[in-house]
Amino acid sequence: MPAARLRFVAGRLVQVLPVLVALLLIVVLLQQLMPGDPARVIAGPRASAEQVTQVRHDLGLDQSILAQFWKYVVNLSGGDLGRSNRTGIPIATIVGERAAVTVWLLFGGLIVSTLLAVPAALVMALRPRSPAARVCARSLTVILNCPPFWVGLMLASVLALRTGWLPVGGFGENTGDRLRSMVLPSLTIGLAAMPLLARSGAASLRQVLAADHVTTARSLGLSGWPLVRRHLLRNALPPAVTLLAVQAAALLFGAVIVEQTFGLPGLGAEMVNAASQRDFPVVQALTLIFGAAIIGINLLADLAVALLDPRTTWR
Amino acid sequence: MSAHPLLEVDGLRVAVRRDGTALTVLDGVSFAVGAGQCLGIVGESGCGKSLTLRAAMGLLPPGIERTGGEIRLSPRAGAAPCAVPPGQAAGRGLAMVFQDSHASLDPTARVGAFIADIVRRRTATSRAAARRRAVELLASVGVPDPALRFGSYPHELSGGMRQRVAIALALATDPRVLLCDEPTTALDVTLQAEILRLLDAARADRGLGMVFVSHDIAVIRQIADVVAVMYAGQIIEMGPAPDVLDRPRHPYTRALIDAVPTLDGPIGRFRPIAGSPPAPADYTPACRFMTRCAHHVAACSGPVPGVDGLDSRHRSSCVNTLEAR
Amino acid sequence: MMRWKAAGRVLLVMALLATGCGSGAPPGKAASPDGGTPKRGGSLTILRASDIDGWDPDKAIQLATFQTLPQVMEGLVRYAPDGTSIEPGLAQSWKLDAKAKTITFTLRSGLTFSDGRPLTSQDAAFSVELWRKGLSLGTLYAAITGTATPDPRTLVIKMSKASTFTLTWLSNGSSVIVPKDFGGMSRKDFFTKPIGAGPFVVASYRPGQQLVLERNPRYHDPARPYLNRLTYDVVADPNQQLLRYQSRQADAIEAVPLDLAAQIPRGEQVIVHPSATIHGIFVNAARQPGNDLHFRRAVSLAIDRARYIQAVFGGLAAPATGGLPPRVQGSVGCGCVYETGVEKAKQELAQSSYRPGTKVELVVDATTPFSTRAGETAAALLRAAGIEVDLQKLEVQVLVDRQAKGAYDLSLGEVGSVSPTVGDIFGLIVATGGLYSGLPMKTISDAFTRLEIARTDQERAEAVRVAETWIHDNLPYIPTAFPDRLFAVSPKVKGLKVTPFLSYPADLLWAA
């Protein structure tokens, strides 16, 4: 059995490669089409046209798109992510420094959104006409319509500035500080992701509730939490897990906004900086990383769904 | 047959609630089942027979609710049946076997563990004891290699095997009455015969009451002691099986029996019943079979109540019964 | 003979005290009173919206870079805290010889880099060559032809002309002294964690995030810097900056966006009024309608500068009285007036080749509320004069691209001095073809040539006046305002003195 599973995973990984290559190609093309000259950004406004040309040559930007793309791919396959055009720092270093922030943020957001969404989904699906369910549904609509940067700002102003319990932003030096600095950003991003998750979780639960096998379980005298735990959750999880994976993409780009709002030195903020400064190598590298992350998350979700459902044939 | 019936359904009314209005679909259904006795309910699709069972169990789908009548269940051997609130009976005296075993078993639950879980719910035993009991139950319903099959998932079993598991599950709740909702319809003939035999044996061995719903008269003929015929939300004929099946009093029952081709009947003669049953929205107090009946008279347009099945004699609701002619 | 000697003496005095004539207001007053003796020790955190451009002086574009580099790698001379003169840095004295066209610097004795390695004229000479060969800023050192190091404490800079401008320019933030041959490292590696002889050393540097400076124990002035540690946090979002400042996670903010000025208590504001910056409308004079002087005049007349300043800056600016930045050496203006008046604007417009109803595109930066507000205000004023303005908000790089390629009609922008002399702006104006106007720059270049070798204030003023008059008469761009710059400074911060060109010596800061 494990061998089949490994083959399953390996097969999926092989499928991933063309997607990443296509992604890279699109990003390279887009950057070429974008107005704005990276050589000019680096050379500065005082540099003469010749000097800008020199910079462009040094960066290798005067070669054809195909030549640049090929060189990039060759470097990439050797493990070289390249260097930032602006600072000259190896991109691997930049990623290494900043990835932790974004990963912490995403995990925090995931935990918060799950902790909030699961009870809400349970209440809305199992006690649909109760006052609690009505409150849940209304709150979700409100939360869905609040822009994350506003939520972040409000949380920082009220919970951090006024009380002093939590930092208003930044990442912190030691683990304790870092955990505290992640509270509000995780809350912000978790709240942003939660409504969709709660609604889809509720829908999935409702669907399972209406399933025949639940009727059978009921006919055997099962009800309440034992029924939910043994026969509902494991059946309702796959659609929710799939949606979670889809949400991962949204979470990742929500991370950009939240990182800006709280001044977190993460990959999202770096992506925005690099794009606005036309730092192509950084944009390309981060696109690949984000793409790989999203693909990886989806793969994990597929794996989780396959593991959850015993009917899966591992092909 | 013991003195008291095990299950009494008295005047059951069920309605569909949609947009604030209630549409009655079951109209005063009554019957009783005694220990070791099998009541067969027969009727065409949509007559409300499955709904009757579900209403008795308290498993009505959302939007459908019981609007009247009482369910009475005998709590112990020899005790008189007493009223049961809706849904209380499921798993505690009443158990059900469903038609489609493919969808009716949790695909993520191993069958052995499921049965053991139900056993432990019923009686507080150890895990090991419950496991042993589950294996016993699997063996008793004819599952070969029960110790091995303990760890199987439903999708790893054949249709017939799954149905056996469903029966084992129902029996694990130690029921007084077993409700069967077309449990053999999805099975081939040989398997059908085996399952029927199995159910019959369970009934005899444990002194269970049984209600067996089917649209297939042949199956009813094999298994039922008492037969109730349902049409358009009512019981229109009821009585001991030989009486109802060989000497039907209601034109509908007659037509139903005639409609089934038999191996030893004339070849090439198909006798369907013309027309179709009325929709619940069109239910009237008058005889609902009137428009399809060749024998309707003026009195059929007046109020024609269903049969009170609590009375065990052979009766039909037809005002112009065949016998009278 | 006597006249030359006298002139030489005057020159020396002039060279020693490069005075500036401002066009008005007193230097930026420190809100936190400097009362009290500076305390040694402590640390401060300052926020900035973007990081320095790196430690390599040739990459210096932003003001923050010019401010920070010399804190680690001090130069031969430094600007005085009020920005009006130059004072000794690593050189304790200097002499400009007009005839020989040299400046001779005498380095202090016993100088070492922060790692203990001795600092000699060899290192200084190496650094001068570095500046000259710079890609972006090299032209500003164009007068330098070579160096000589007769002894370890003497550096002679040889020039093609007796450029007093060069002397003042050497006090700016890109003229930093580094070890000869980068101490054996490659240029790239050296500038990852540079070693200099400035008041601070780099304790840690996370590019784009945080820079931590610590006291250089080997700095030539044992009393300074006062601070043990100075941290620069890079925070781009203005709201986050404000929150950190209000919660005292940071002690000061450099360059607070004018929109947030109202949220800083008055007592915590340090306003540089005005800064050595020009805010104006750039015009593409290489094509219609910008190529018509009447049209350009109409644009200038249409902008009621007082109203504009109130609407866009909330009053935190001074009306532009010249085309060059104020309050640095040489800022004399032209004595001419930039008139306004809607009726006069309409008259000029009528005389121009502009056909009424033709759309004129005004491109502005889309990313800040300030720039979009400025665009809208300017557009409204221009429309009132009869110019059909189509306001386009663009992303920064797209905007820069359009300007550089001359693919625009009108645009808004700001340029400023980065040193104590108005001369550095000439280079920018020439390099960009008159701030992207496309007009011939001969007059400006000639004026700069005169400015470079001006020996007296009067000569300097004449050269600048030529340039200013030309700008006023030909309007390669329309100066509208000299904006203020605002620093938010908590009571803990003492000793902050910001020059008009928005630099401040960090070794004078101390924590209360």
PDB file of N, CA and C in Angstrom, chain C residues 380-427:
ATOM      1  N   ALA C 380      -7.503  71.074 -11.591  1.00  0.00           N
ATOM      2  CA  ALA C 380      -8.629  72.009 -11.454  1.00  0.00           C
ATOM      3  C   ALA C 380      -8.201  73.425 -11.804  1.00  0.00           C
ATOM      4  N   LEU C 381      -7.024  73.821 -11.276  1.00  0.00           N
ATOM      5  CA  LEU C 381      -6.554  75.185 -11.550  1.00  0.00           C
ATOM      6  C   LEU C 381      -6.290  75.387 -13.036  1.00  0.00           C
ATOM      7  N   LEU C 382      -5.729  74.369 -13.672  1.00  0.00           N
ATOM      8  CA  LEU C 382      -5.427  74.504 -15.101  1.00  0.00           C
ATOM      9  C   LEU C 382      -6.701  74.557 -15.931  1.00  0.00           C
ATOM     10  N   ARG C 383      -7.662  73.741 -15.511  1.00  0.00           N
ATOM     11  CA  ARG C 383      -8.916  73.739 -16.262  1.00  0.00           C
ATOM     12  C   ARG C 383      -9.599  75.092 -16.145  1.00  0.00           C
ATOM     13  N   ALA C 384      -9.471  75.728 -14.948  1.00  0.00           N
ATOM     14  CA  ALA C 384     -10.104  77.040 -14.769  1.00  0.00           C
ATOM     15  C   ALA C 384      -9.525  78.050 -15.731  1.00  0.00           C
ATOM     16  N   ALA C 385      -8.292  77.814 -16.171  1.00  0.00           N
ATOM     17  CA  ALA C 385      -7.662  78.744 -17.112  1.00  0.00           C
ATOM     18  C   ALA C 385      -7.938  78.356 -18.555  1.00  0.00           C
ATOM     19  N   GLY C 386      -8.687  77.278 -18.723  1.00  0.00           N
ATOM     20  CA  GLY C 386      -9.059  76.911 -20.087  1.00  0.00           C
ATOM     21  C   GLY C 386      -8.238  75.796 -20.694  1.00  0.00           C
ATOM     22  N   ILE C 387      -7.375  75.177 -19.903  1.00  0.00           N
ATOM     23  CA  ILE C 387      -6.602  74.051 -20.444  1.00  0.00           C
ATOM     24  C   ILE C 387      -7.336  72.763 -20.093  1.00  0.00           C
ATOM     25  N   GLU C 388      -7.675  71.972 -21.082  1.00  0.00           N
ATOM     26  CA  GLU C 388      -8.415  70.729 -20.881  1.00  0.00           C
ATOM     27  C   GLU C 388      -7.477  69.641 -20.379  1.00  0.00           C
ATOM     28  N   VAL C 389      -7.399  69.527 -19.082  1.00  0.00           N
ATOM     29  CA  VAL C 389      -6.446  68.581 -18.504  1.00  0.00           C
ATOM     30  C   VAL C 389      -7.092  67.220 -18.291  1.00  0.00           C
ATOM     31  N   ASP C 390      -6.381  66.183 -18.711  1.00  0.00           N
ATOM     32  CA  ASP C 390      -6.818  64.802 -18.483  1.00  0.00           C
ATOM     33  C   ASP C 390      -5.858  64.213 -17.449  1.00  0.00           C
ATOM     34  N   LEU C 391      -6.340  64.031 -16.246  1.00  0.00           N
ATOM     35  CA  LEU C 391      -5.484  63.574 -15.151  1.00  0.00           C
ATOM     36  C   LEU C 391      -5.320  62.056 -15.187  1.00  0.00           C
ATOM     37  N   GLN C 392      -4.069  61.595 -15.267  1.00  0.00           N
ATOM     38  CA  GLN C 392      -3.809  60.153 -15.290  1.00  0.00           C
ATOM     39  C   GLN C 392      -2.943  59.785 -14.095  1.00  0.00           C
ATOM     40  N   LYS C 393      -3.418  58.832 -13.294  1.00  0.00           N
ATOM     41  CA  LYS C 393      -2.635  58.399 -12.136  1.00  0.00           C
ATOM     42  C   LYS C 393      -1.908  57.112 -12.499  1.00  0.00           C
ATOM     43  N   LEU C 394      -0.599  57.154 -12.389  1.00  0.00           N
ATOM     44  CA  LEU C 394       0.192  56.001 -12.834  1.00  0.00           C
ATOM     45  C   LEU C 394       1.077  55.473 -11.710  1.00  0.00           C
ATOM     46  N   GLU C 395       1.455  54.214 -11.853  1.00  0.00           N
ATOM     47  CA  GLU C 395       2.399  53.634 -10.915  1.00  0.00           C
ATOM     48  C   GLU C 395       3.764  54.288 -11.113  1.00  0.00           C
ATOM     49  N   VAL C 396       4.547  54.325 -10.039  1.00  0.00           N
ATOM     50  CA  VAL C 396       5.769  55.133 -10.049  1.00  0.00           C
ATOM     51  C   VAL C 396       6.694  54.822 -11.224  1.00  0.00           C
ATOM     52  N   GLN C 397       6.994  53.557 -11.428  1.00  0.00           N
ATOM     53  CA  GLN C 397       7.961  53.223 -12.485  1.00  0.00           C
ATOM     54  C   GLN C 397       7.409  53.534 -13.862  1.00  0.00           C
ATOM     55  N   VAL C 398       6.109  53.376 -14.014  1.00  0.00           N
ATOM     56  CA  VAL C 398       5.507  53.706 -15.302  1.00  0.00           C
ATOM     57  C   VAL C 398       5.642  55.204 -15.549  1.00  0.00           C
ATOM     58  N   LEU C 399       5.419  55.971 -14.477  1.00  0.00           N
ATOM     59  CA  LEU C 399       5.532  57.420 -14.575  1.00  0.00           C
ATOM     60  C   LEU C 399       6.953  57.819 -14.963  1.00  0.00           C
ATOM     61  N   VAL C 400       7.921  57.244 -14.242  1.00  0.00           N
ATOM     62  CA  VAL C 400       9.326  57.555 -14.511  1.00  0.00           C
ATOM     63  C   VAL C 400       9.682  57.205 -15.944  1.00  0.00           C
ATOM     64  N   ASP C 401       9.188  56.060 -16.377  1.00  0.00           N
ATOM     65  CA  ASP C 401       9.441  55.601 -17.733  1.00  0.00           C
ATOM     66  C   ASP C 401       8.918  56.607 -18.757  1.00  0.00           C
ATOM     67  N   ARG C 402       7.678  57.067 -18.522  1.00  0.00           N
ATOM     68  CA  ARG C 402       7.072  58.000 -19.475  1.00  0.00           C
ATOM     69  C   ARG C 402       7.860  59.302 -19.518  1.00  0.00           C
ATOM     70  N   GLN C 403       8.266  59.751 -18.328  1.00  0.00           N
ATOM     71  CA  GLN C 403       9.035  60.993 -18.290  1.00  0.00           C
ATOM     72  C   GLN C 403      10.350  60.829 -19.048  1.00  0.00           C
ATOM     73  N   ALA C 404      11.040  59.739 -18.741  1.00  0.00           N
ATOM     74  CA  ALA C 404      12.353  59.532 -19.359  1.00  0.00           C
ATOM     75  C   ALA C 404      12.238  59.421 -20.878  1.00  0.00           C
ATOM     76  N   LYS C 405      11.158  58.809 -21.334  1.00  0.00           N
ATOM     77  CA  LYS C 405      11.010  58.627 -22.776  1.00  0.00           C
ATOM     78  C   LYS C 405      10.367  59.827 -23.444  1.00  0.00           C
ATOM     79  N   GLY C 406       9.963  60.830 -22.648  1.00  0.00           N
ATOM     80  CA  GLY C 406       9.312  61.982 -23.237  1.00  0.00           C
ATOM     81  C   GLY C 406       7.931  61.645 -23.782  1.00  0.00           C
ATOM     82  N   ALA C 407       7.291  60.690 -23.132  1.00  0.00           N
ATOM     83  CA  ALA C 407       5.961  60.291 -23.603  1.00  0.00           C
ATOM     84  C   ALA C 407       4.890  60.847 -22.682  1.00  0.00           C
ATOM     85  N   TYR C 408       4.946  62.154 -22.435  1.00  0.00           N
ATOM     86  CA  TYR C 408       3.949  62.752 -21.563  1.00  0.00           C
ATOM     87  C   TYR C 408       3.780  64.209 -21.957  1.00  0.00           C
ATOM     88  N   ASP C 409       2.723  64.853 -21.480  1.00  0.00           N
ATOM     89  CA  ASP C 409       2.555  66.289 -21.719  1.00  0.00           C
ATOM     90  C   ASP C 409       2.976  67.081 -20.491  1.00  0.00           C
ATOM     91  N   LEU C 410       2.280  66.797 -19.381  1.00  0.00           N
ATOM     92  CA  LEU C 410       2.605  67.464 -18.126  1.00  0.00           C
ATOM     93  C   LEU C 410       2.744  66.397 -17.053  1.00  0.00           C
ATOM     94  N   SER C 411       3.564  66.678 -16.072  1.00  0.00           N
ATOM     95  CA  SER C 411       3.623  65.758 -14.947  1.00  0.00           C
ATOM     96  C   SER C 411       4.005  66.520 -13.689  1.00  0.00           C
ATOM     97  N   LEU C 412       3.772  65.902 -12.545  1.00  0.00           N
ATOM     98  CA  LEU C 412       4.120  66.546 -11.284  1.00  0.00           C
ATOM     99  C   LEU C 412       5.318  65.837 -10.687  1.00  0.00           C
ATOM    100  N   GLY C 413       6.186  66.586 -10.055  1.00  0.00           N
ATOM    101  CA  GLY C 413       7.313  65.925  -9.419  1.00  0.00           C
ATOM    102  C   GLY C 413       8.023  66.838  -8.448  1.00  0.00           C
ATOM    103  N   GLU C 414       8.968  66.250  -7.731  1.00  0.00           N
ATOM    104  CA  GLU C 414       9.775  67.014  -6.794  1.00  0.00           C
ATOM    105  C   GLU C 414      11.234  66.634  -6.976  1.00  0.00           C
ATOM    106  N   VAL C 415      12.113  67.621  -6.889  1.00  0.00           N
ATOM    107  CA  VAL C 415      13.550  67.342  -6.882  1.00  0.00           C
ATOM    108  C   VAL C 415      14.166  68.185  -5.769  1.00  0.00           C
ATOM    109  N   GLY C 416      15.264  67.692  -5.219  1.00  0.00           N
ATOM    110  CA  GLY C 416      15.854  68.433  -4.123  1.00  0.00           C
ATOM    111  C   GLY C 416      17.365  68.332  -4.102  1.00  0.00           C
ATOM    112  N   SER C 417      17.969  69.199  -3.323  1.00  0.00           N
ATOM    113  CA  SER C 417      19.409  69.142  -3.125  1.00  0.00           C
ATOM    114  C   SER C 417      19.761  67.997  -2.200  1.00  0.00           C
ATOM    115  N   VAL C 418      20.935  67.422  -2.386  1.00  0.00           N
ATOM    116  CA  VAL C 418      21.400  66.370  -1.482  1.00  0.00           C
ATOM    117  C   VAL C 418      22.677  66.800  -0.784  1.00  0.00           C
ATOM    118  N   SER C 419      23.026  68.085  -0.929  1.00  0.00           N
ATOM    119  CA  SER C 419      24.261  68.554  -0.316  1.00  0.00           C
ATOM    120  C   SER C 419      24.056  70.022   0.062  1.00  0.00           C
ATOM    121  N   PRO C 420      25.054  70.609   0.734  1.00  0.00           N
ATOM    122  CA  PRO C 420      24.877  72.010   1.132  1.00  0.00           C
ATOM    123  C   PRO C 420      24.958  73.000  -0.022  1.00  0.00           C
ATOM    124  N   THR C 421      25.153  72.542  -1.234  1.00  0.00           N
ATOM    125  CA  THR C 421      25.283  73.498  -2.320  1.00  0.00           C
ATOM    126  C   THR C 421      24.173  73.309  -3.352  1.00  0.00           C
ATOM    127  N   VAL C 422      23.766  74.430  -3.935  1.00  0.00           N
ATOM    128  CA  VAL C 422      22.723  74.357  -4.960  1.00  0.00           C
ATOM    129  C   VAL C 422      23.276  73.731  -6.225  1.00  0.00           C
ATOM    130  N   GLY C 423      24.604  73.629  -6.287  1.00  0.00           N
ATOM    131  CA  GLY C 423      25.219  73.114  -7.505  1.00  0.00           C
ATOM    132  C   GLY C 423      24.829  71.699  -7.872  1.00  0.00           C
ATOM    133  N   ASP C 424      24.514  70.839  -6.865  1.00  0.00           N
ATOM    134  CA  ASP C 424      24.262  69.445  -7.243  1.00  0.00           C
ATOM    135  C   ASP C 424      22.974  69.301  -8.044  1.00  0.00           C
ATOM    136  N   ILE C 425      22.103  70.310  -7.923  1.00  0.00           N
ATOM    137  CA  ILE C 425      20.845  70.195  -8.655  1.00  0.00           C
ATOM    138  C   ILE C 425      21.076  70.491 -10.136  1.00  0.00           C
ATOM    139  N   PHE C 426      22.114  71.268 -10.438  1.00  0.00           N
ATOM    140  CA  PHE C 426      22.395  71.568 -11.843  1.00  0.00           C
ATOM    141  C   PHE C 426      22.628  70.288 -12.619  1.00  0.00           C
ATOM    142  N   GLY C 427      23.413  69.430 -11.985  1.00  0.00           N
ATOM    143  CA  GLY C 427      23.721  68.162 -12.657  1.00  0.00           C
ATOM    144  C   GLY C 427      22.460  67.392 -12.968  1.00  0.00           C
TER     145      GLY C 427
END
